Amino acid sequence: MCGIVGYLGSKNAAGIIVDGLAKLEYRGYDSAGIAVNTGTELEIRKFKGRLAVLADDLEKNNIIGNVGIGHTRWATHGEPSDVNSHPHFNKDKTLAVVHNGIIENYLELREQLESEGIEFKSKTDTEVVAHLLDKYYEGNLLDAVYKTIGDLKGAYALGIVSAEHNDELIAVRKDSPLIAGVGEGEAFIASDIPALLKYTRDVIYLDNDEVVHIKGGNLKVYDSQRNPVDKKINHVDWDVEAAEKGGYSCFMEKEIFEQPEGIKSTLERRLNEEGRIVLDDINLDKEYLESVNKIYIVACGTAYNAGVLGKTAMQRMMGIPVTVDIASEFRYNENFVDDKSLVILVSQSGETADTLAVLRDSKEKGARILAVTNVVGSSIAREADDVFYTWAGPEIAVASTKAYTTQIVSLYMIALNCALEMGNIDDKYYFDMIEKMKEIPAKIQEVINNKDSIEHIADDIVKKEHAFFLGRGIDYSLAMEGSLKLKEISYIHAEAFAAGELKHGTIALIEEGTPVISIATQQSMFDKMVSNMEEVRARGAYVVAISQSHNKEVEKVSNKVIYIPDSEDLLSPIIAVVPMQLLALMVSTKRGLDVDKPRNLAKSVTVE
Ligand code: F6R
């Protein structure tokens, strides 16, 4: 987690670094800090709290200098505090480092350094890096960096500056995201592209174990053996506006509203003039599919919830078993992946540590890896055999919305394509489904246009401590996503239950006024779902039904109803999730919380 920005050029570094960090706050925001070489020394400022605390301090008293590093933190070792904030430095404050990741052997290194007389100030794993740099520094910063990383185990993206070198900035990437940016006589490092867009669109995607050496106006990249590496400069054509709020109250609201466009773009990027799905760049032809003995979908959090729907679509369309797993469980369980497995990894950021670990482990076992991801050039995208980009545009809010709906559409497109290749569906089913998927953006727009009807439900829920989400079949996976959205941004304890399991224990939790969001979009399960709603209502629950507009029966068993436009059973969840996203957004706003930056969370989970 954590965000890193570094700058070296002719402009004042502090402003550029803070600007960049503001675009990375989604990665962590419990503290922020900066180190700038003023020409005579390193000036380091760091504070617990949001980036605004640091920005205010700099506004009152800026640091003047042309080279520096900055950090926005999501604590792993040591509580959020001024002293645990980055940058960390050596005893004389002549070397400073910012770090994203975890140094796994830091305890061992710390003991060793302490036995050599070093006094540690913080509780972080990162501080060992600053002291190791000091230990190895003999006038050449790059030499010291190589010796230091030789001692480190774990995941790290590092940015390093020194007081003695006013024209030098070094960065290292190992298992944590890092890119470099190139401008006119200036260079940058950052954890992610949005941090640099205001200043440059020319970026270098770094690979593992690479070291970036910026000296004067020159940027060089070296591998682990210190051989120069010839890196491609990629031009990023993202819309800067797309990474800004654009008049919405928060990024989450903007991203919910962007779903119709996002889904259109997911579809359009892969449909040809005849309306067929084009996966030319992805090896999923008949011969390959016949050689596959098992399909695994693996992901975390919301991406996992999308994966559950992907599994259902694949099983229904392709007629073969597919498993879906949480990455952090999958990697430590007996998973039977082998060279005949197709492993589909779903990840918005393409950087999630557990998902990336599954990628590497499965690749080693000979499996083919297909990534469904949003971030071009992310680690998962680069290391996978094939990539299906979701093209949702940048997702900044911690709570995932447009990534989820576009991931489902992507997985459905993959399912349709494979099912057709395998001869399990005919052209009619294939084209019908594509036509129905094309109708989803307009249907989501309808839900968004009716958002005021959700407002009074949010009023009823805002003061509650618990809420439950019920569903059957794919509505259960949707209930999981609805409850995740509500809990992560409103801090109301929310849980999803398979409606059929209610009577096996859970129903004991229902009391007078308990909100129960009941999703009934599956025609085949509709009557059973209505019975479950009746059961909880009879026990005093405040029932909110989400169902298609023709299912008027739900009105008899619920306190409030949110209708969604009619749609195919498989496609309904993509529409039905939107009112739940809006409900979570409204409840969080009414509770006065920071919707985009919920406590304890970070957008990109790059540690296990
Ligand atoms: C919840 C949320 C998380 C992510 C999860 C995986 O709203 O955003 O649960 O879905 O951390 O992240 P990615 O998709 O980047 O691998």
XYZ file of C-alpha atoms and ligand atoms in Angstrom:
624
model
C 0.000 0.000 0.000
C 1.397 3.510 0.581
C 2.154 5.942 -2.225
C 5.561 7.174 -3.290
C 6.491 10.162 -5.432
C 9.955 11.481 -6.254
C 11.139 14.391 -8.361
C 14.419 15.660 -9.751
C 14.548 18.632 -12.122
C 14.738 22.370 -12.248
C 11.380 23.098 -10.566
C 10.670 23.205 -6.856
C 10.263 19.596 -5.803
C 7.913 19.972 -2.810
C 4.874 21.231 -4.748
C 5.217 18.572 -7.439
C 5.582 15.825 -4.848
C 2.551 16.939 -2.819
C 0.503 17.215 -6.039
C 1.489 13.677 -6.934
C 0.808 12.341 -3.452
C -2.694 13.808 -3.588
C -3.394 11.492 -6.522
C -2.061 8.538 -4.555
C -3.931 9.083 -1.304
C -6.200 6.193 -2.270
C -3.214 3.961 -1.484
C -3.068 5.037 2.156
C -3.692 8.176 4.097
C -2.795 7.792 7.734
C 0.283 10.008 7.471
C 2.383 11.806 4.886
C 5.900 13.118 4.616
C 8.512 14.607 2.363
C 12.316 14.949 2.184
C 13.860 17.618 -0.044
C 17.495 18.375 -0.658
C 17.829 22.116 -0.028
C 21.356 22.265 -1.470
C 22.984 22.014 1.924
C 20.930 19.413 3.784
C 17.894 17.168 3.686
C 14.857 18.866 5.093
C 12.329 16.299 6.263
C 8.748 17.015 7.329
C 6.274 14.302 8.197
C 2.991 14.227 10.014
C 0.352 11.816 11.185
C -2.971 12.436 9.422
C -4.078 13.270 5.930
C -1.830 14.778 3.292
C -3.578 18.097 3.961
C -1.637 18.389 7.237
C 1.659 18.238 5.358
C 0.358 20.496 2.577
C -0.728 23.126 5.149
C 2.646 23.032 6.795
C 4.426 23.504 3.467
C 2.101 26.313 2.532
C 3.134 28.203 5.655
C 6.788 27.447 5.176
C 7.781 25.766 1.947
C 10.950 23.740 1.425
C 13.049 25.010 -1.447
C 14.966 22.434 -3.433
C 14.932 20.563 -6.757
C 15.144 16.969 -5.658
C 12.977 15.148 -3.182
C 10.829 12.186 -2.233
C 7.392 11.973 -0.621
C 5.125 9.347 0.864
C 1.532 8.799 1.878
C 1.229 5.919 4.315
C -0.963 2.976 5.152
C 0.578 1.615 8.339
C 1.865 -1.946 8.431
C 4.588 -1.797 11.116
C 4.053 0.759 13.851
C 0.914 2.813 14.463
C 0.237 5.977 12.446
C 2.329 8.696 14.122
C 4.710 11.493 13.144
C 7.716 9.387 13.992
C 6.536 6.293 12.112
C 5.727 8.359 9.023
C 8.073 8.277 6.055
C 10.654 9.407 4.985
C 12.938 7.579 7.402
C 16.533 8.668 7.738
C 19.961 7.732 9.082
C 21.438 9.122 12.295
C 22.876 12.274 10.650
C 19.778 12.887 8.481
C 21.944 12.724 5.366
C 20.084 9.828 3.743
C 16.301 9.514 3.473
C 14.068 6.753 2.186
C 10.391 6.229 1.404
C 9.063 2.697 1.108
C 5.986 0.860 -0.052
C 5.838 -2.815 0.894
C 7.156 -4.937 3.739
C 10.745 -5.762 4.660
C 10.203 -9.298 5.893
C 13.580 -9.729 7.603
C 13.526 -6.326 9.299
C 13.616 -7.725 12.837
C 16.784 -9.631 12.119
C 18.324 -6.583 10.393
C 17.227 -4.298 13.203
C 18.813 -6.534 15.847
C 22.031 -6.623 13.857
C 22.088 -2.827 13.405
C 21.235 -2.258 17.075
C 24.111 -4.532 18.085
C 26.311 -2.231 15.979
C 25.160 0.744 18.061
C 22.384 2.149 15.870
C 19.441 3.681 17.700
C 16.060 3.322 16.040
C 13.493 6.082 16.273
C 10.453 4.418 14.749
C 8.696 1.072 14.940
C 8.717 0.664 11.174
C 10.382 -1.965 9.053
C 11.522 0.819 6.689
C 13.952 2.458 9.070
C 16.398 -0.447 8.652
C 16.815 0.631 5.021
C 17.977 4.113 6.022
C 20.522 2.706 8.476
C 21.769 0.085 6.026
C 22.296 2.804 3.411
C 24.298 4.715 5.999
C 26.341 1.637 6.860
C 27.247 0.969 3.237
C 27.612 4.556 2.034
C 31.175 5.464 1.086
C 30.548 8.391 -1.224
C 28.701 6.541 -4.009
C 24.927 6.407 -3.460
C 24.249 3.746 -6.096
C 26.871 1.423 -4.553
C 25.207 1.848 -1.160
C 21.761 1.100 -2.620
C 22.922 -2.135 -4.263
C 24.613 -3.297 -1.058
C 21.497 -2.433 0.961
C 19.047 -4.285 -1.245
C 21.357 -7.280 -1.098
C 20.391 -7.531 2.583
C 16.639 -7.037 2.158
C 13.973 -9.733 1.923
C 10.361 -8.931 1.144
C 8.514 -6.500 -1.075
C 9.686 -2.976 -1.575
C 9.439 0.027 -3.790
C 11.965 2.533 -2.488
C 12.756 6.162 -3.190
C 16.095 7.397 -1.866
C 17.774 10.818 -1.678
C 20.944 12.016 -0.020
C 22.116 15.347 1.391
C 25.466 15.042 -0.359
C 24.004 14.531 -3.834
C 21.855 17.408 -4.891
C 21.372 15.981 -8.386
C 20.622 12.363 -7.594
C 17.518 10.295 -6.873
C 17.446 6.504 -6.748
C 14.471 4.170 -6.765
C 14.141 0.404 -6.500
C 11.294 -1.893 -7.370
C 10.781 -5.378 -5.976
C 7.270 -6.816 -5.790
C 5.702 -3.403 -5.097
C 4.495 -1.121 -7.867
C 6.738 1.658 -9.139
C 6.996 3.597 -12.363
C 9.340 6.297 -13.558
C 8.311 9.388 -15.514
C 10.402 11.314 -17.996
C 10.042 15.037 -18.715
C 12.143 17.795 -20.297
C 15.291 17.809 -18.155
C 13.382 16.298 -15.266
C 12.435 12.857 -14.026
C 9.942 11.381 -11.604
C 9.181 8.212 -9.737
C 5.715 7.233 -8.520
C 3.656 4.303 -7.336
C 1.019 4.938 -9.975
C 0.397 6.922 -13.142
C -2.176 9.516 -11.897
C 0.576 11.015 -9.701
C 2.506 12.060 -12.801
C -0.185 12.979 -15.335
C -0.028 16.686 -14.572
C 3.686 16.749 -15.365
C 4.413 14.027 -17.890
C 2.718 11.315 -19.882
C 5.920 9.486 -20.750
C 6.387 6.654 -18.316
C 8.623 3.643 -17.852
C 7.109 0.535 -16.282
C 9.738 -0.939 -14.032
C 10.193 -4.658 -13.618
C 11.107 -6.477 -10.464
C 14.631 -6.000 -9.125
C 15.219 -2.954 -11.286
C 16.950 0.132 -9.969
C 16.330 3.601 -11.401
C 19.222 5.993 -11.181
C 18.317 9.610 -11.890
C 21.362 11.863 -12.030
C 21.141 15.354 -13.389
C 18.753 15.177 -16.316
C 19.529 11.501 -17.030
C 17.522 8.490 -16.059
C 19.089 5.037 -16.251
C 17.634 1.680 -15.288
C 19.750 -1.239 -14.084
C 18.910 -4.865 -13.343
C 19.752 -6.738 -10.142
C 23.298 -7.375 -11.417
C 23.713 -3.679 -12.222
C 23.606 -4.228 -15.967
C 21.972 -1.325 -17.824
C 18.468 -2.187 -19.074
C 17.040 -0.612 -22.194
C 13.515 0.397 -21.168
C 10.683 1.444 -23.423
C 9.086 4.819 -22.778
C 5.299 4.452 -22.935
C 3.031 7.354 -23.728
C -0.067 7.378 -21.500
C -3.117 8.853 -23.186
C -5.451 8.912 -20.167
C -7.687 11.868 -19.778
C -6.443 13.933 -16.798
C -10.045 14.986 -16.144
C -10.933 11.317 -15.807
C -8.675 11.167 -12.780
C -10.297 14.222 -11.159
C -13.670 14.561 -9.386
C -15.340 16.654 -12.111
C -18.098 18.254 -9.997
C -19.193 15.155 -8.072
C -19.224 15.179 -4.274
C -16.670 12.387 -4.176
C -14.931 9.923 -6.464
C -17.260 7.102 -5.452
C -20.281 9.060 -6.659
C -18.510 9.916 -9.898
C -17.488 6.320 -10.433
C -21.012 4.998 -9.767
C -22.314 7.470 -12.341
C -19.613 6.467 -14.818
C -20.787 2.853 -14.955
C -22.909 3.192 -18.097
C -19.899 4.662 -19.938
C -17.520 2.176 -18.385
C -19.589 -0.822 -19.473
C -20.021 0.620 -22.971
C -16.298 0.948 -23.214
C -15.673 -2.618 -21.947
C -18.027 -3.902 -24.636
C -16.961 -1.624 -27.487
C -13.266 -2.353 -27.091
C -13.957 -6.034 -27.798
C -16.861 -6.043 -30.256
C -16.262 -5.938 -34.004
C -18.554 -4.520 -36.679
C -20.540 -7.771 -36.875
C -21.119 -7.573 -33.133
C -18.811 -10.499 -32.379
C -16.477 -10.579 -29.401
C -12.888 -10.298 -30.575
C -10.297 -11.989 -28.415
C -7.561 -12.320 -31.062
C -4.854 -11.425 -28.591
C -6.035 -13.992 -26.052
C -5.403 -17.669 -26.497
C -8.841 -19.161 -25.880
C -9.404 -21.127 -29.074
C -11.157 -24.478 -29.310
C -7.955 -26.509 -29.319
C -6.638 -24.797 -26.210
C -9.963 -24.960 -24.388
C -10.181 -28.698 -25.084
C -6.780 -29.146 -23.468
C -7.832 -27.356 -20.282
C -8.904 -29.626 -17.436
C -9.802 -26.992 -14.869
C -10.701 -23.305 -14.800
C -9.974 -21.337 -11.637
C -11.094 -17.779 -10.990
C -9.087 -16.163 -8.198
C -9.366 -12.664 -6.728
C -9.877 -10.622 -3.547
C -12.752 -8.552 -2.137
C -15.061 -6.999 -4.679
C -13.114 -8.582 -7.526
C -13.824 -11.967 -5.902
C -17.539 -11.117 -5.779
C -17.364 -10.366 -9.513
C -15.542 -13.674 -9.950
C -18.454 -15.558 -8.362
C -20.729 -14.208 -11.093
C -18.083 -15.063 -13.690
C -18.052 -18.626 -12.436
C -21.845 -18.921 -12.702
C -21.815 -17.538 -16.246
C -19.001 -19.859 -17.319
C -20.628 -22.929 -15.827
C -23.996 -22.110 -17.386
C -22.641 -21.215 -20.806
C -19.692 -23.574 -21.091
C -21.227 -26.502 -19.198
C -18.040 -27.284 -17.279
C -17.126 -26.890 -13.611
C -15.294 -23.718 -12.673
C -14.016 -22.875 -9.200
C -13.755 -19.433 -7.672
C -11.465 -18.689 -4.760
C -10.200 -15.907 -2.557
C -6.531 -15.370 -3.450
C -5.245 -15.272 0.136
C -6.833 -18.695 0.784
C -6.130 -20.243 -2.595
C -2.396 -19.703 -2.410
C -2.063 -21.613 0.874
C -4.541 -24.407 0.114
C -4.048 -27.542 -1.936
C -5.306 -26.069 -5.181
C -4.378 -28.713 -7.793
C -3.258 -26.128 -10.354
C -1.131 -27.710 -13.073
C -0.100 -27.226 -16.698
C -3.621 -28.014 -17.873
C -5.207 -25.297 -15.739
C -6.506 -21.945 -16.875
C -6.237 -19.454 -14.014
C -8.301 -16.287 -14.439
C -7.197 -13.529 -12.082
C -9.528 -10.604 -11.509
C -8.004 -7.415 -10.138
C -8.883 -3.768 -10.646
C -5.454 -2.493 -9.642
C -3.463 -5.406 -11.021
C -1.226 -5.028 -7.965
C -3.011 -6.931 -5.196
C -0.284 -8.894 -3.409
C -2.190 -12.146 -2.867
C -3.565 -12.212 -6.418
C -0.103 -11.533 -7.796
C 1.322 -14.322 -5.650
C -1.283 -16.738 -7.066
C -0.236 -15.628 -10.552
C 3.419 -16.406 -9.916
C 2.744 -19.677 -8.134
C 0.315 -20.901 -10.816
C 2.702 -19.894 -13.592
C 5.437 -21.903 -11.957
C 3.091 -24.897 -11.977
C 2.680 -24.434 -15.735
C -0.846 -22.960 -15.760
C -1.940 -20.400 -18.314
C -2.843 -17.055 -16.738
C -5.563 -14.763 -18.010
C -5.765 -11.433 -16.187
C -8.958 -9.384 -16.060
C -7.695 -6.030 -14.898
C -8.266 -2.305 -15.217
C -4.776 -0.918 -14.916
C -2.680 -1.048 -18.053
C 0.919 -1.950 -17.340
C 0.147 -3.183 -13.800
C 2.176 -6.089 -12.446
C -0.601 -8.621 -13.002
C -1.172 -7.347 -16.553
C 2.495 -7.608 -17.366
C 3.114 -11.017 -15.871
C -0.036 -12.745 -17.145
C -0.005 -14.707 -20.401
C -3.088 -12.881 -21.635
C -4.929 -9.773 -20.517
C -8.555 -8.728 -20.842
C -8.609 -5.064 -19.869
C -11.868 -3.834 -18.355
C -11.348 -0.260 -19.636
C -13.372 1.272 -16.796
C -11.043 4.276 -16.564
C -9.198 5.146 -13.365
C -10.967 4.070 -10.175
C -9.869 6.298 -7.307
C -12.424 5.755 -4.508
C -11.389 2.971 -2.177
C -14.801 1.316 -2.535
C -14.861 -0.371 -5.902
C -17.914 0.259 -8.090
C -17.293 0.599 -11.809
C -14.476 -1.916 -11.623
C -16.973 -4.500 -10.285
C -19.591 -4.052 -13.009
C -17.015 -3.967 -15.806
C -15.279 -7.042 -14.383
C -18.571 -8.943 -14.566
C -19.173 -7.815 -18.150
C -15.601 -8.855 -19.050
C -16.007 -12.289 -17.470
C -19.329 -12.768 -19.284
C -17.690 -11.863 -22.587
C -14.949 -14.399 -21.938
C -17.596 -17.000 -21.011
C -19.613 -16.313 -24.160
C -16.565 -16.529 -26.369
C -15.356 -19.788 -24.833
C -18.835 -21.351 -24.879
C -19.197 -20.552 -28.587
C -15.722 -21.929 -29.382
C -16.593 -25.125 -27.520
C -19.909 -25.432 -29.358
C -21.861 -25.302 -26.115
C -24.035 -22.378 -27.166
C -25.305 -21.421 -30.596
C -25.054 -18.145 -32.490
C -28.565 -17.179 -31.436
C -27.852 -17.387 -27.689
C -24.489 -15.669 -28.247
C -25.874 -12.688 -30.166
C -28.952 -12.417 -27.921
C -26.740 -12.143 -24.844
C -24.504 -9.561 -26.483
C -27.552 -7.488 -27.443
C -28.874 -7.730 -23.883
C -25.493 -6.728 -22.475
C -25.557 -3.665 -24.723
C -28.820 -2.650 -23.020
C -27.253 -2.665 -19.544
C -25.783 0.875 -19.646
C -29.206 2.403 -20.340
C -30.783 0.302 -17.584
C -28.130 1.382 -15.093
C -28.725 4.972 -16.150
C -32.403 4.489 -15.309
C -31.464 3.333 -11.786
C -29.140 6.320 -11.381
C -31.860 8.710 -12.566
C -34.179 7.313 -9.883
C -31.630 7.622 -7.131
C -33.819 9.959 -5.050
C -36.072 7.013 -4.219
C -33.147 5.451 -2.340
C -32.554 8.545 -0.210
C -35.375 7.844 2.280
C -34.181 4.254 2.690
C -30.746 5.643 3.569
C -32.457 7.879 6.154
C -34.022 4.810 7.757
C -30.724 2.931 7.887
C -28.275 5.661 8.848
C -28.608 5.183 12.607
C -28.641 1.383 12.601
C -25.764 -0.683 13.919
C -26.367 -3.814 11.859
C -27.770 -4.613 8.443
C -28.193 -7.879 6.623
C -28.253 -8.672 2.925
C -30.083 -11.739 1.640
C -30.093 -13.473 -1.697
C -30.232 -16.838 -3.381
C -27.970 -18.126 -6.156
C -26.226 -15.246 -7.890
C -28.274 -12.827 -5.788
C -26.335 -14.190 -2.815
C -23.035 -13.132 -4.386
C -24.658 -9.765 -5.036
C -25.682 -9.629 -1.369
C -22.000 -10.162 -0.515
C -21.053 -7.172 -2.639
C -23.890 -5.033 -1.227
C -22.865 -5.768 2.348
C -19.180 -5.146 1.589
C -20.033 -1.733 0.130
C -22.149 -0.714 3.117
C -19.738 -1.902 5.808
C -16.558 -0.511 4.261
C -17.745 3.056 3.853
C -20.484 3.465 6.499
C -18.955 1.268 9.246
C -22.369 -0.318 9.843
C -21.901 -3.985 10.591
C -23.307 -5.589 7.457
C -23.405 -9.253 6.527
C -24.643 -11.256 3.602
C -26.525 -14.491 4.039
C -27.695 -17.129 1.622
C -31.428 -16.775 2.188
C -31.889 -20.541 2.411
C -29.431 -20.695 5.328
C -31.440 -18.270 7.438
C -33.275 -20.911 9.377
C -30.034 -22.700 10.221
C -29.032 -20.082 12.755
C -28.869 -16.594 11.346
C -32.510 -15.719 11.767
C -31.803 -15.462 15.527
C -30.147 -12.107 14.794
C -33.286 -10.504 13.402
C -35.065 -8.168 15.784
C -37.441 -5.227 15.568
C -36.197 -2.785 12.941
C -33.145 -4.773 11.720
C -32.566 -3.695 8.105
C -32.628 -6.663 5.734
C -31.846 -5.833 2.116
C -33.410 -8.686 0.173
C -32.383 -9.197 -3.420
C -34.857 -11.033 -5.610
C -33.735 -10.695 -9.223
C -33.668 -14.391 -10.120
C -37.012 -15.484 -11.543
C -36.278 -19.140 -10.846
C -35.807 -18.401 -7.127
C -38.361 -15.635 -6.797
C -41.039 -17.456 -4.792
C -38.522 -18.899 -2.364
C -36.997 -15.466 -1.851
C -40.435 -13.981 -1.161
C -40.954 -16.638 1.552
C -37.637 -15.711 3.163
C -38.595 -12.049 3.143
C -41.868 -12.935 4.806
C -40.016 -14.888 7.489
C -37.749 -11.984 8.466
C -40.540 -9.421 8.227
C -42.659 -11.528 10.593
C -39.812 -11.185 13.099
C -39.788 -7.415 12.904
C -37.140 -6.801 10.209
C -37.209 -3.611 8.146
C -37.207 -5.255 4.717
C -35.924 -3.475 1.622
C -36.583 -5.474 -1.527
C -34.583 -5.100 -4.736
C -36.354 -6.676 -7.665
C -37.419 -6.216 -11.281
C -40.274 -3.823 -11.901
C -42.785 -6.541 -12.844
C -42.331 -8.364 -9.511
C -44.956 -6.352 -7.636
C -45.471 -9.200 -5.149
C -42.431 -8.067 -3.173
C -44.442 -5.062 -2.001
C -46.520 -7.378 0.228
C -43.495 -8.645 2.144
C -41.306 -5.560 2.397
C -41.269 -2.077 3.904
C -39.567 -0.475 0.910
C -38.931 -1.604 -2.650
C -36.247 -0.577 -5.117
C -37.254 -1.595 -8.599
C -34.698 -2.207 -11.313
C -35.469 -2.533 -15.046
C -36.321 -6.042 -16.243
C -33.414 -8.068 -17.508
C -32.098 -11.572 -18.152
C -31.447 -13.445 -14.843
C -27.696 -13.593 -15.454
C -27.476 -9.889 -16.238
C -29.720 -8.526 -13.485
C -26.980 -8.426 -10.828
C -24.991 -5.938 -12.932
C -27.954 -3.570 -12.645
C -29.120 -4.518 -9.135
C -25.766 -3.704 -7.572
C -26.136 -0.020 -8.463
C -28.884 0.817 -5.916
C -26.790 -0.905 -3.260
C -23.756 1.192 -4.198
C -25.919 4.321 -4.031
C -27.404 3.260 -0.695
C -23.930 2.756 0.810
C -22.796 6.122 -0.571
C -25.836 7.921 0.851
C -25.592 6.278 4.281
C -21.880 7.086 4.521
C -22.480 10.706 3.461
C -25.351 11.080 5.959
C -23.053 9.746 8.673
C -20.599 12.511 7.781
C -17.838 10.093 6.807
C -15.085 10.432 4.236
C -16.646 8.279 1.522
C -13.557 7.977 -0.662
C -11.135 7.245 2.120
C -12.723 4.939 4.679
C -10.758 4.265 7.843
C -8.135 1.496 7.913
C -8.427 0.829 4.192
C -6.332 1.520 1.127
C -7.168 1.223 -2.531
C -4.406 -1.055 -3.541
C -3.528 -3.876 -1.168
C 0.066 -4.574 -2.074
C 0.881 -6.381 1.159
C -0.391 -9.806 2.225
C -13.885 -3.151 -2.021
C -12.625 -3.200 -2.749
C -11.691 -4.305 -2.443
C -10.948 -4.746 -3.720
C -9.870 -5.771 -3.366
C -9.156 -6.284 -4.597
O -14.682 -2.089 -2.452
O -12.333 -2.365 -3.555
O -12.336 -5.376 -1.844
O -11.865 -5.281 -4.626
O -8.942 -5.186 -2.496
O -8.525 -5.257 -5.284
P -8.086 -5.418 -6.786
O -9.308 -5.561 -7.606
O -7.335 -4.167 -7.093
O -7.229 -6.653 -6.852
